[in-house]
PDB file of C-alpha atoms in Angstrom:
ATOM      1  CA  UNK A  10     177.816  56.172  60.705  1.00  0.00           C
ATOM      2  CA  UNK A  11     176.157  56.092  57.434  1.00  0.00           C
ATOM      3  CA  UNK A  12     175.791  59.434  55.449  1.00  0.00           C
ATOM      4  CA  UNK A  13     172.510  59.567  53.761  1.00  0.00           C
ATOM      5  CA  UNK A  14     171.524  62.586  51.808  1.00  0.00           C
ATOM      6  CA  UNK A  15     168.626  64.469  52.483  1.00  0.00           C
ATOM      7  CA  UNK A  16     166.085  64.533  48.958  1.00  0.00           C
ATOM      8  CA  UNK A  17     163.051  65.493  50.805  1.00  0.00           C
ATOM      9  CA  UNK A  18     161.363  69.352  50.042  1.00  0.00           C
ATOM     10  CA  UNK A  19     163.839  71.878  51.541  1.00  0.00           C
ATOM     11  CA  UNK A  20     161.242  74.105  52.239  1.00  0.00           C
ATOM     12  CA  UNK A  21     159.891  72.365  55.393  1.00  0.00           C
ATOM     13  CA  UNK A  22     162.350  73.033  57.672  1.00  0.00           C
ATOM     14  CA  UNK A  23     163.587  76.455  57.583  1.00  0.00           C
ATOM     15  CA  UNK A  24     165.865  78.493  60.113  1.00  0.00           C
ATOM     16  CA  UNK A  25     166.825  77.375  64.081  1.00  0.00           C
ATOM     17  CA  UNK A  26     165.604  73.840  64.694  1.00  0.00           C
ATOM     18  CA  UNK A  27     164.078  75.396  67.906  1.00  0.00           C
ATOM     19  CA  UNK A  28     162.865  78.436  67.728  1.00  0.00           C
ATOM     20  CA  UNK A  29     163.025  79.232  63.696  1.00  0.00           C
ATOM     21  CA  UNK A  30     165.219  82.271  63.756  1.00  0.00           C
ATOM     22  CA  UNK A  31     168.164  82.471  61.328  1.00  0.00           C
ATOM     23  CA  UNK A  32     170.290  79.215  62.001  1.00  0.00           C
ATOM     24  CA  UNK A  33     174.031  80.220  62.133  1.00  0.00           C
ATOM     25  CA  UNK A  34     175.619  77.473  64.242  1.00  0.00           C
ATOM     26  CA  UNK A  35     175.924  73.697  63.079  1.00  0.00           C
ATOM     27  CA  UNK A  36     174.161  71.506  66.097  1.00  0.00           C
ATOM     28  CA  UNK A  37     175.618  67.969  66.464  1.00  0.00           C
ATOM     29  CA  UNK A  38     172.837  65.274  67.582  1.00  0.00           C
ATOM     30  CA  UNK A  39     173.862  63.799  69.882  1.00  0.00           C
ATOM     31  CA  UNK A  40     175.958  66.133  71.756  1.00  0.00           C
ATOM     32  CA  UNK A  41     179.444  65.094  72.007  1.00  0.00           C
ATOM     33  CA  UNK A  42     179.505  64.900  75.657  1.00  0.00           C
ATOM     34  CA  UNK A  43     177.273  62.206  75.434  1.00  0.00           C
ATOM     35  CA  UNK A  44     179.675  60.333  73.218  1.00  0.00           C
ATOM     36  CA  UNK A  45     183.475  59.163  73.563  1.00  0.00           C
ATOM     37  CA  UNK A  46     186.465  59.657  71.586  1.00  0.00           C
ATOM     38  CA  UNK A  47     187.355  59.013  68.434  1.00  0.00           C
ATOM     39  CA  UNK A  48     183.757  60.483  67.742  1.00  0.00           C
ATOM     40  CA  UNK A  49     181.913  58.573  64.624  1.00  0.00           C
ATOM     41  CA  UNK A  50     182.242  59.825  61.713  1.00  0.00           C
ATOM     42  CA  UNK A  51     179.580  61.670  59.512  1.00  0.00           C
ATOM     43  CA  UNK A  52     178.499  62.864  63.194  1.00  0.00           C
ATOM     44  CA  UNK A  53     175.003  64.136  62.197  1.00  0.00           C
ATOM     45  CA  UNK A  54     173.886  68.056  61.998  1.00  0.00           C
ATOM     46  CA  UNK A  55     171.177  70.505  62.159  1.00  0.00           C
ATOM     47  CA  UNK A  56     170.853  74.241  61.813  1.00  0.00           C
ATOM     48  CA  UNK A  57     170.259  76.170  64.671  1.00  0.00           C
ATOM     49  CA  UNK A  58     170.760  80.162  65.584  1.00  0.00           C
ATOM     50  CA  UNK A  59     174.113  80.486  68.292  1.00  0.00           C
ATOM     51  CA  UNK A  60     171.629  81.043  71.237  1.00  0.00           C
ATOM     52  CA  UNK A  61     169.567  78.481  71.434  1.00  0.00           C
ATOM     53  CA  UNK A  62     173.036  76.205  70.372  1.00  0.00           C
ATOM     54  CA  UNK A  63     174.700  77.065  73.442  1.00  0.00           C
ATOM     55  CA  UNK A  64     171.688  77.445  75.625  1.00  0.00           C
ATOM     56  CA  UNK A  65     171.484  73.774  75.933  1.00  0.00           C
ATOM     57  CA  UNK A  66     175.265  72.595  76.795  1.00  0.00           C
ATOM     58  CA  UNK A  67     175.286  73.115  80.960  1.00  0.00           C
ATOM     59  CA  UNK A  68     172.191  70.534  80.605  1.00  0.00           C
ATOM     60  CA  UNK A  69     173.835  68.050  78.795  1.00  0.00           C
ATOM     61  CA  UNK A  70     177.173  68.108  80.724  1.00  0.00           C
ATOM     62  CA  UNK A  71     174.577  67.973  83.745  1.00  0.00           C
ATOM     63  CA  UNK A  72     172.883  65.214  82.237  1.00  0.00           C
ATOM     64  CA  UNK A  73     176.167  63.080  81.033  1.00  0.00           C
ATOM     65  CA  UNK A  74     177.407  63.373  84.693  1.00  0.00           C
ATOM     66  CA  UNK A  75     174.794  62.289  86.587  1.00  0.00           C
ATOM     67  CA  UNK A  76     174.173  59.179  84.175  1.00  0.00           C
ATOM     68  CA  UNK A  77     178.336  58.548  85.034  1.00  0.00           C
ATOM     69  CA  UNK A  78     177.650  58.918  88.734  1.00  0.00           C
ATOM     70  CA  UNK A  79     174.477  56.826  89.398  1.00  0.00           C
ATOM     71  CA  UNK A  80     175.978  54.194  87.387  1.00  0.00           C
ATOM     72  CA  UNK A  81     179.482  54.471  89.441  1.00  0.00           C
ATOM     73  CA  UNK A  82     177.390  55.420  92.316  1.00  0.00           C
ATOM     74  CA  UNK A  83     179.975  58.060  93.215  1.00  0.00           C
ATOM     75  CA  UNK A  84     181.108  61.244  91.401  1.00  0.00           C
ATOM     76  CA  UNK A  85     185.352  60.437  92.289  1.00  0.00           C
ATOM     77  CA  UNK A  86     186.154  60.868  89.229  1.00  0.00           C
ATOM     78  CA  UNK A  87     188.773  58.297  89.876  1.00  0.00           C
ATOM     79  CA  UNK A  88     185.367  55.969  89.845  1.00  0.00           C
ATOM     80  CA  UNK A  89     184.351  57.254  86.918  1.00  0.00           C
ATOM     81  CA  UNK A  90     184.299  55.118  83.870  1.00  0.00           C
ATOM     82  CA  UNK A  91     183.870  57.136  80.957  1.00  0.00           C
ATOM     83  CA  UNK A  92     187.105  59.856  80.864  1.00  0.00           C
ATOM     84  CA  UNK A  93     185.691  62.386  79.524  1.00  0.00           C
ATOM     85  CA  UNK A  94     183.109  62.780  82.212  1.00  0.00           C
ATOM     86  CA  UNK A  95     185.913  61.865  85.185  1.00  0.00           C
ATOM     87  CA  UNK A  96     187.413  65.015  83.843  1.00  0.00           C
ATOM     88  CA  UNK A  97     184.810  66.787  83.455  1.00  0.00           C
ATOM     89  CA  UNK A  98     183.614  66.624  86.871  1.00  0.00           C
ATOM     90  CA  UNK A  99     187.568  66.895  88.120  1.00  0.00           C
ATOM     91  CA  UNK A 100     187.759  70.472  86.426  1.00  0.00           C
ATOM     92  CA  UNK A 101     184.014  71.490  87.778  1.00  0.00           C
ATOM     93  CA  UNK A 102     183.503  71.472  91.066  1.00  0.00           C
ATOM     94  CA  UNK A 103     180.279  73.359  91.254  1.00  0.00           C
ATOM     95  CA  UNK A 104     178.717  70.407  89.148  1.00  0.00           C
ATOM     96  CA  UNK A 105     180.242  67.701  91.134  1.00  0.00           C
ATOM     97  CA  UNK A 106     179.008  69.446  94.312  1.00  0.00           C
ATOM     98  CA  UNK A 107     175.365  70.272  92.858  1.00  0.00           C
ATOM     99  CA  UNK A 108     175.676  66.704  91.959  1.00  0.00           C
ATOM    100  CA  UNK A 109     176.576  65.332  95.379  1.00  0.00           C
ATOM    101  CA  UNK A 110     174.415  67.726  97.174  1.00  0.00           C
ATOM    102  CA  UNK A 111     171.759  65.633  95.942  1.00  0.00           C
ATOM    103  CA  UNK A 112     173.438  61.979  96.499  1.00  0.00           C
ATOM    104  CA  UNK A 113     171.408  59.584  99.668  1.00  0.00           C
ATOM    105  CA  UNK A 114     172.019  56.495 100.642  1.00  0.00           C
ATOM    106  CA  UNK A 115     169.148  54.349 101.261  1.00  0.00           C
ATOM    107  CA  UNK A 116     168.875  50.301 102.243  1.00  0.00           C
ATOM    108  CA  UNK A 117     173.021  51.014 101.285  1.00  0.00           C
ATOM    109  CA  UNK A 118     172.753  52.080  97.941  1.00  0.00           C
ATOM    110  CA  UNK A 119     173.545  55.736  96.859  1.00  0.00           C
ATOM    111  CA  UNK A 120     170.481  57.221  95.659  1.00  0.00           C
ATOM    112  CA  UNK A 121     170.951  61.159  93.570  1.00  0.00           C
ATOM    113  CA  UNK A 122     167.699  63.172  93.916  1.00  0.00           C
ATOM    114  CA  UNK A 123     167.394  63.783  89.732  1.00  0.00           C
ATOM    115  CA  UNK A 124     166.600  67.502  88.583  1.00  0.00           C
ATOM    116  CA  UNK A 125     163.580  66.713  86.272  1.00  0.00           C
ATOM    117  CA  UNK A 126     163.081  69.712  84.543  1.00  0.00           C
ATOM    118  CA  UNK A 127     167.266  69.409  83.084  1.00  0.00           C
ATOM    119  CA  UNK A 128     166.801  66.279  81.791  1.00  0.00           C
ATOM    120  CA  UNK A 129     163.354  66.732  80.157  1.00  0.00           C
ATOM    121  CA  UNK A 130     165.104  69.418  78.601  1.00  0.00           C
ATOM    122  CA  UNK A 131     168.017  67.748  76.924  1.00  0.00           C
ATOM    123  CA  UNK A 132     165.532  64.823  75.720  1.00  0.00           C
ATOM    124  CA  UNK A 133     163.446  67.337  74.349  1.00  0.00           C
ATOM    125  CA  UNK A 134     166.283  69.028  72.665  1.00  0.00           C
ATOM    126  CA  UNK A 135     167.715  65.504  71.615  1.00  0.00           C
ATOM    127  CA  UNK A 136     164.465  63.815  70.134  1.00  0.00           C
ATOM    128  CA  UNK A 137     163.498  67.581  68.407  1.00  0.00           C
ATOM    129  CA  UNK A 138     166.643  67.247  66.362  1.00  0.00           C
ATOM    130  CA  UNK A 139     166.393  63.477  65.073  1.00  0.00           C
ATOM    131  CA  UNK A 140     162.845  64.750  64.071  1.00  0.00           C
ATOM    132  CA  UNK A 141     164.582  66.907  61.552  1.00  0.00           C
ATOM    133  CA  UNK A 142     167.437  65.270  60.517  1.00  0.00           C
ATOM    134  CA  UNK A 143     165.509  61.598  60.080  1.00  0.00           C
ATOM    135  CA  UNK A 144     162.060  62.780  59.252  1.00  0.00           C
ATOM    136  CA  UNK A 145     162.128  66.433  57.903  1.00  0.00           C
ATOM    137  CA  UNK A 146     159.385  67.003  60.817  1.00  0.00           C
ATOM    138  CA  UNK A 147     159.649  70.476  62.439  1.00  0.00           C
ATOM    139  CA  UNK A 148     158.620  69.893  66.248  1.00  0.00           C
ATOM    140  CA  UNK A 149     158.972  72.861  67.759  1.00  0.00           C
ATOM    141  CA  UNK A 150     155.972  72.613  70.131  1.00  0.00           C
ATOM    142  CA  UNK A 151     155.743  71.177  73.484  1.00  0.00           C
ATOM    143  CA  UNK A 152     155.483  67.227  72.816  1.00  0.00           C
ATOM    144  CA  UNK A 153     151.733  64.962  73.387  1.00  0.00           C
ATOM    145  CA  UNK A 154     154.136  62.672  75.568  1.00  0.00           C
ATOM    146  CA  UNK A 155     157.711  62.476  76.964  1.00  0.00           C
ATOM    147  CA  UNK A 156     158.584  59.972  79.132  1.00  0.00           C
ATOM    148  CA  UNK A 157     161.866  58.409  80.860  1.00  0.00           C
ATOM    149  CA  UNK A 158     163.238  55.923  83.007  1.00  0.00           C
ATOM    150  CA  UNK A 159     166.444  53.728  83.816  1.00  0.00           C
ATOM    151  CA  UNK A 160     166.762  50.720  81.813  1.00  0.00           C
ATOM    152  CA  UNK A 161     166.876  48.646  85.328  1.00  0.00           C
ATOM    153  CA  UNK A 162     163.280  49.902  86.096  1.00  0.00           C
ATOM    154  CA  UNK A 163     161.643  48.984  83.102  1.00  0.00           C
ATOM    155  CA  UNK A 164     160.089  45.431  82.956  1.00  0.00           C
ATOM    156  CA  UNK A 165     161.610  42.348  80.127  1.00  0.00           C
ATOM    157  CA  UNK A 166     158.427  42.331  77.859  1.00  0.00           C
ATOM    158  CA  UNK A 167     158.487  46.531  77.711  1.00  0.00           C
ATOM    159  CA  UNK A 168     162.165  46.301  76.685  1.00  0.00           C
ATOM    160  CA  UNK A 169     161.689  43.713  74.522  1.00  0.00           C
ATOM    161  CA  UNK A 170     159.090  45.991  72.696  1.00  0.00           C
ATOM    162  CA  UNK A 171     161.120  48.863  72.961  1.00  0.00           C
ATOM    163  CA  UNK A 172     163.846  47.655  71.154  1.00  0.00           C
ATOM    164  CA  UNK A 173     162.141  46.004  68.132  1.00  0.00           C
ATOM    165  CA  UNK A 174     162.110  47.782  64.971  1.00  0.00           C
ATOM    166  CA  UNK A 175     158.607  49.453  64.468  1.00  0.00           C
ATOM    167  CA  UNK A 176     156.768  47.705  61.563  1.00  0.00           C
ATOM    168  CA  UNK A 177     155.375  51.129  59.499  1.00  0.00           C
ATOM    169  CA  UNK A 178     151.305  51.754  58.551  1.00  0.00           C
ATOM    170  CA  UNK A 179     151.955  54.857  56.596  1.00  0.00           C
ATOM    171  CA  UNK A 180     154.850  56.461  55.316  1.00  0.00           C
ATOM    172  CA  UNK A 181     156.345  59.755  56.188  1.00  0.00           C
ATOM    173  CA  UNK A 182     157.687  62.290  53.915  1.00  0.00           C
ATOM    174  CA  UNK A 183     159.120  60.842  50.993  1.00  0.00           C
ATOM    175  CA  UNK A 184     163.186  61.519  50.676  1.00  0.00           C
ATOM    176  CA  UNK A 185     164.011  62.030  53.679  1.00  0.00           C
ATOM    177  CA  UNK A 186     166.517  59.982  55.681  1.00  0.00           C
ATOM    178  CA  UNK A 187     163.984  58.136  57.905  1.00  0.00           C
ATOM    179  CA  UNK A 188     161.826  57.217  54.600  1.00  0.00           C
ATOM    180  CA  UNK A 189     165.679  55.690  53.025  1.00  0.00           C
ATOM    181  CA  UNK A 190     166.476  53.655  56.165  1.00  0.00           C
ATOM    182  CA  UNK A 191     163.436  51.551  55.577  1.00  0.00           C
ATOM    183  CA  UNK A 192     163.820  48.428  54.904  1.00  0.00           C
ATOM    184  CA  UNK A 193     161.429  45.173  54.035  1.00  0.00           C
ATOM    185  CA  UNK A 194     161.188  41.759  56.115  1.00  0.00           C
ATOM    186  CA  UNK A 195     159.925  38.553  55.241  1.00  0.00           C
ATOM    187  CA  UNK A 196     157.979  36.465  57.697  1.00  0.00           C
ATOM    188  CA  UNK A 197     157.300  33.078  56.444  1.00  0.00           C
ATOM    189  CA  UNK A 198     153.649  32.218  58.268  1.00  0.00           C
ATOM    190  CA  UNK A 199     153.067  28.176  57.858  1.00  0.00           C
ATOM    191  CA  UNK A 200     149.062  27.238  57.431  1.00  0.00           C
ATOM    192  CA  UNK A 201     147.233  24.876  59.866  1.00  0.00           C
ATOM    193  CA  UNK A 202     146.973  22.668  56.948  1.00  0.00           C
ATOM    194  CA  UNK A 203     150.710  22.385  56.024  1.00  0.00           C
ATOM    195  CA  UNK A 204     150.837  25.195  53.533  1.00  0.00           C
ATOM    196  CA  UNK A 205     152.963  28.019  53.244  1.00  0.00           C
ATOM    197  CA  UNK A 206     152.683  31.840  53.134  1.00  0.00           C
ATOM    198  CA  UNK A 207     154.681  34.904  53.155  1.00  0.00           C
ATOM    199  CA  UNK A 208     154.013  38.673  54.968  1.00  0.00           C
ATOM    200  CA  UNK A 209     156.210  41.307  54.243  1.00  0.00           C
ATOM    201  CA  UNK A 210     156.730  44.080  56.969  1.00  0.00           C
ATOM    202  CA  UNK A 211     158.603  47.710  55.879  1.00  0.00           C
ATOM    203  CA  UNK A 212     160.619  48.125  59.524  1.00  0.00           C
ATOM    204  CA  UNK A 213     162.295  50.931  60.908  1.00  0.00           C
ATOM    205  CA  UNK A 214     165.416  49.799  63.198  1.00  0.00           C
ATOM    206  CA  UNK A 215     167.271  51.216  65.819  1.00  0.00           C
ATOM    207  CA  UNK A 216     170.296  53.839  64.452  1.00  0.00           C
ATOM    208  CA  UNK A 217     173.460  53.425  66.392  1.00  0.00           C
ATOM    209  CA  UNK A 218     175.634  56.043  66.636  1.00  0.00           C
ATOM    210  CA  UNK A 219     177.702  54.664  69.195  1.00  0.00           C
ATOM    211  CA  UNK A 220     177.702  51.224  70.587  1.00  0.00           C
ATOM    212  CA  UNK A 221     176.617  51.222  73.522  1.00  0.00           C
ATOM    213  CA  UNK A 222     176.809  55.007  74.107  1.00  0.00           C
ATOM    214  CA  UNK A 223     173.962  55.994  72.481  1.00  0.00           C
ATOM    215  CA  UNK A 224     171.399  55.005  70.014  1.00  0.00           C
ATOM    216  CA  UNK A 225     168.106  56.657  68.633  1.00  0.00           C
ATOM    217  CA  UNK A 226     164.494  55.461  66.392  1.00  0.00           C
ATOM    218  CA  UNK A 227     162.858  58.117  64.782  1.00  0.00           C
ATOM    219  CA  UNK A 228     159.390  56.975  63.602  1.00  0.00           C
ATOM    220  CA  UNK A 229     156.752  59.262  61.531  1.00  0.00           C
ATOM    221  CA  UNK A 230     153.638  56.992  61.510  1.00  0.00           C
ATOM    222  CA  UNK A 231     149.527  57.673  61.677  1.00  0.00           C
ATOM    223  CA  UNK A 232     149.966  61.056  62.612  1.00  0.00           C
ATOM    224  CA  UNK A 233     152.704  60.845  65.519  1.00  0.00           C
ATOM    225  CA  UNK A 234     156.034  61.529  65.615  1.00  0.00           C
ATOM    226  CA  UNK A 235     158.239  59.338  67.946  1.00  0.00           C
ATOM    227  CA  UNK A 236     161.692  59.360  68.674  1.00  0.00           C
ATOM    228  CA  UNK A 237     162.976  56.630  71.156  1.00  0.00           C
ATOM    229  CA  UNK A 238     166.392  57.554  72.788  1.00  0.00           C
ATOM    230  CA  UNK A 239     169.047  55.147  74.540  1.00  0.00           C
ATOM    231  CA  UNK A 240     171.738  56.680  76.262  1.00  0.00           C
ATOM    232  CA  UNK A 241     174.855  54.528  77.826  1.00  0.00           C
ATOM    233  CA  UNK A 242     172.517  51.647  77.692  1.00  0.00           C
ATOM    234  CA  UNK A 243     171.257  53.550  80.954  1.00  0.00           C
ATOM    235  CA  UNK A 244     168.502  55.861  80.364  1.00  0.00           C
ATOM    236  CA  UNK A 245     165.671  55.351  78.032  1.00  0.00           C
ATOM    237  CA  UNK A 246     163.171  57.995  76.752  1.00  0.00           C
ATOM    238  CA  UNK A 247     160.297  58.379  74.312  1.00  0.00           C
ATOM    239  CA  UNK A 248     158.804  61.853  73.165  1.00  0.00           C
ATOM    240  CA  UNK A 249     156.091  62.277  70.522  1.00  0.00           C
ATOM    241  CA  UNK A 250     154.388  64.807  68.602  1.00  0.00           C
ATOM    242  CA  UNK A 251     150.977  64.584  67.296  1.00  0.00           C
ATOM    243  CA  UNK A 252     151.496  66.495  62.895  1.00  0.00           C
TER     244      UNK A 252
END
């Protein structure tokens, strides 16, 4: 991925990302469970104390699995596509069992019974760090909205608007790594009388940080924070923050 360096004010984010003690740990966003070997490189990284940096990880490997085993609709890890997670779930059996303890089958297709709560809290997590890192925006309260859903649930039109870059009213804080990934489009608009014009849109686009694996839009705009979240082209997720 593409290292940017951060020129905003310093002074606005201070201490853990998440609770704004003393950060002592480097947290990598996204967690490399969610991610597959070789890893990108310039992986990004925010400070956070060693509590709240570990408190997070059974979550994510909770979260990583069950994406792996809805999509496989098993959790054999000899079904398993991604090996990471195959051996993940080979070496812990209490996670495969929580997982399967929670597997139906209805009309013929296996169903898993999702725990909420886990996966709220990873997003959370997730989105709260590209709020940092992109757009020096400290969002350490509970978010205005958080939402999430399978890709296969969500209607054309949605996704279509989803995954456009977000045309910009007002910019965010100057420097930082969102404001630099800006860039300008030109939309050539032709009259009803056979002239010609130009509009010029300042977009903010998707970052990739793995193709396919995972991908992330971090928008500061009219008062709202927004990060959008894709994970294995799977699970989608918005949560905002009202600054």
């Amino acid at each position: 991925m593409e290292q940017l360096q951060d020129y905003s004010d310093e002074r606005l984010l201070l201490g853990c990302i998440y609770c704004g003690a003393q950060g002592n740990t480097r947290e990598h966003i996204p967690s490399r469970v969610l991610l597959d070997k070789p890893y990108p490189e310039n992986l990004h990284v925010v400070e956070a104390c060693r509590p709240c940096n570990n408190g997070f990880s059974k979550d994510e490997e909770y979260l990583a699995c069950l994406i792996e085993a809805v999509i496989a609709g098993s959790t054999d890890p000899a079904e398993i596509e991604r090996p990471s997670i195959a051996a993940l779930l080979k070496r812990s059996i209490t996670l495969r069992s929580r997982l399967d303890s929670c597997k139906t089958v209805e009309n013929g297709r296996p169903v898993f019974t999702v725990e909420h709560e886990r996966v709220g809290r990873v997003l959370r997590k997730l989105a709260r760090c590209h709020a940092a890192y992109e757009l020096k925006q400290e969002c350490r309260e509970e978010p205005v909205s958080a939402w999430w859903q399978p890709m296969e649930m969500l209607s054309e039109p949605f996704l279509e608007q989803f995954n456009a870059p977000h045309a910009i009213q007002t910019y965010g804080e100057i420097g930082s790594r969102g404001m630099q990934r800006l860039r300008v489009a030109e939309i050539k608009l032709a009259g009803l009388s056979g002239g010609e014009g130009s509009l010029h849109l300042v977009l903010n686009d998707w970052v990739v940080v793995q193709e396919g694996r995972y991908r992330y839009q971090a928008i500061d705009d009219l008062g709202l924070v927004r990060v959008k979240i894709v994970i294995s082209e799977y699970l989608v997720s918005e949560i905002s923050w009202e600054i």
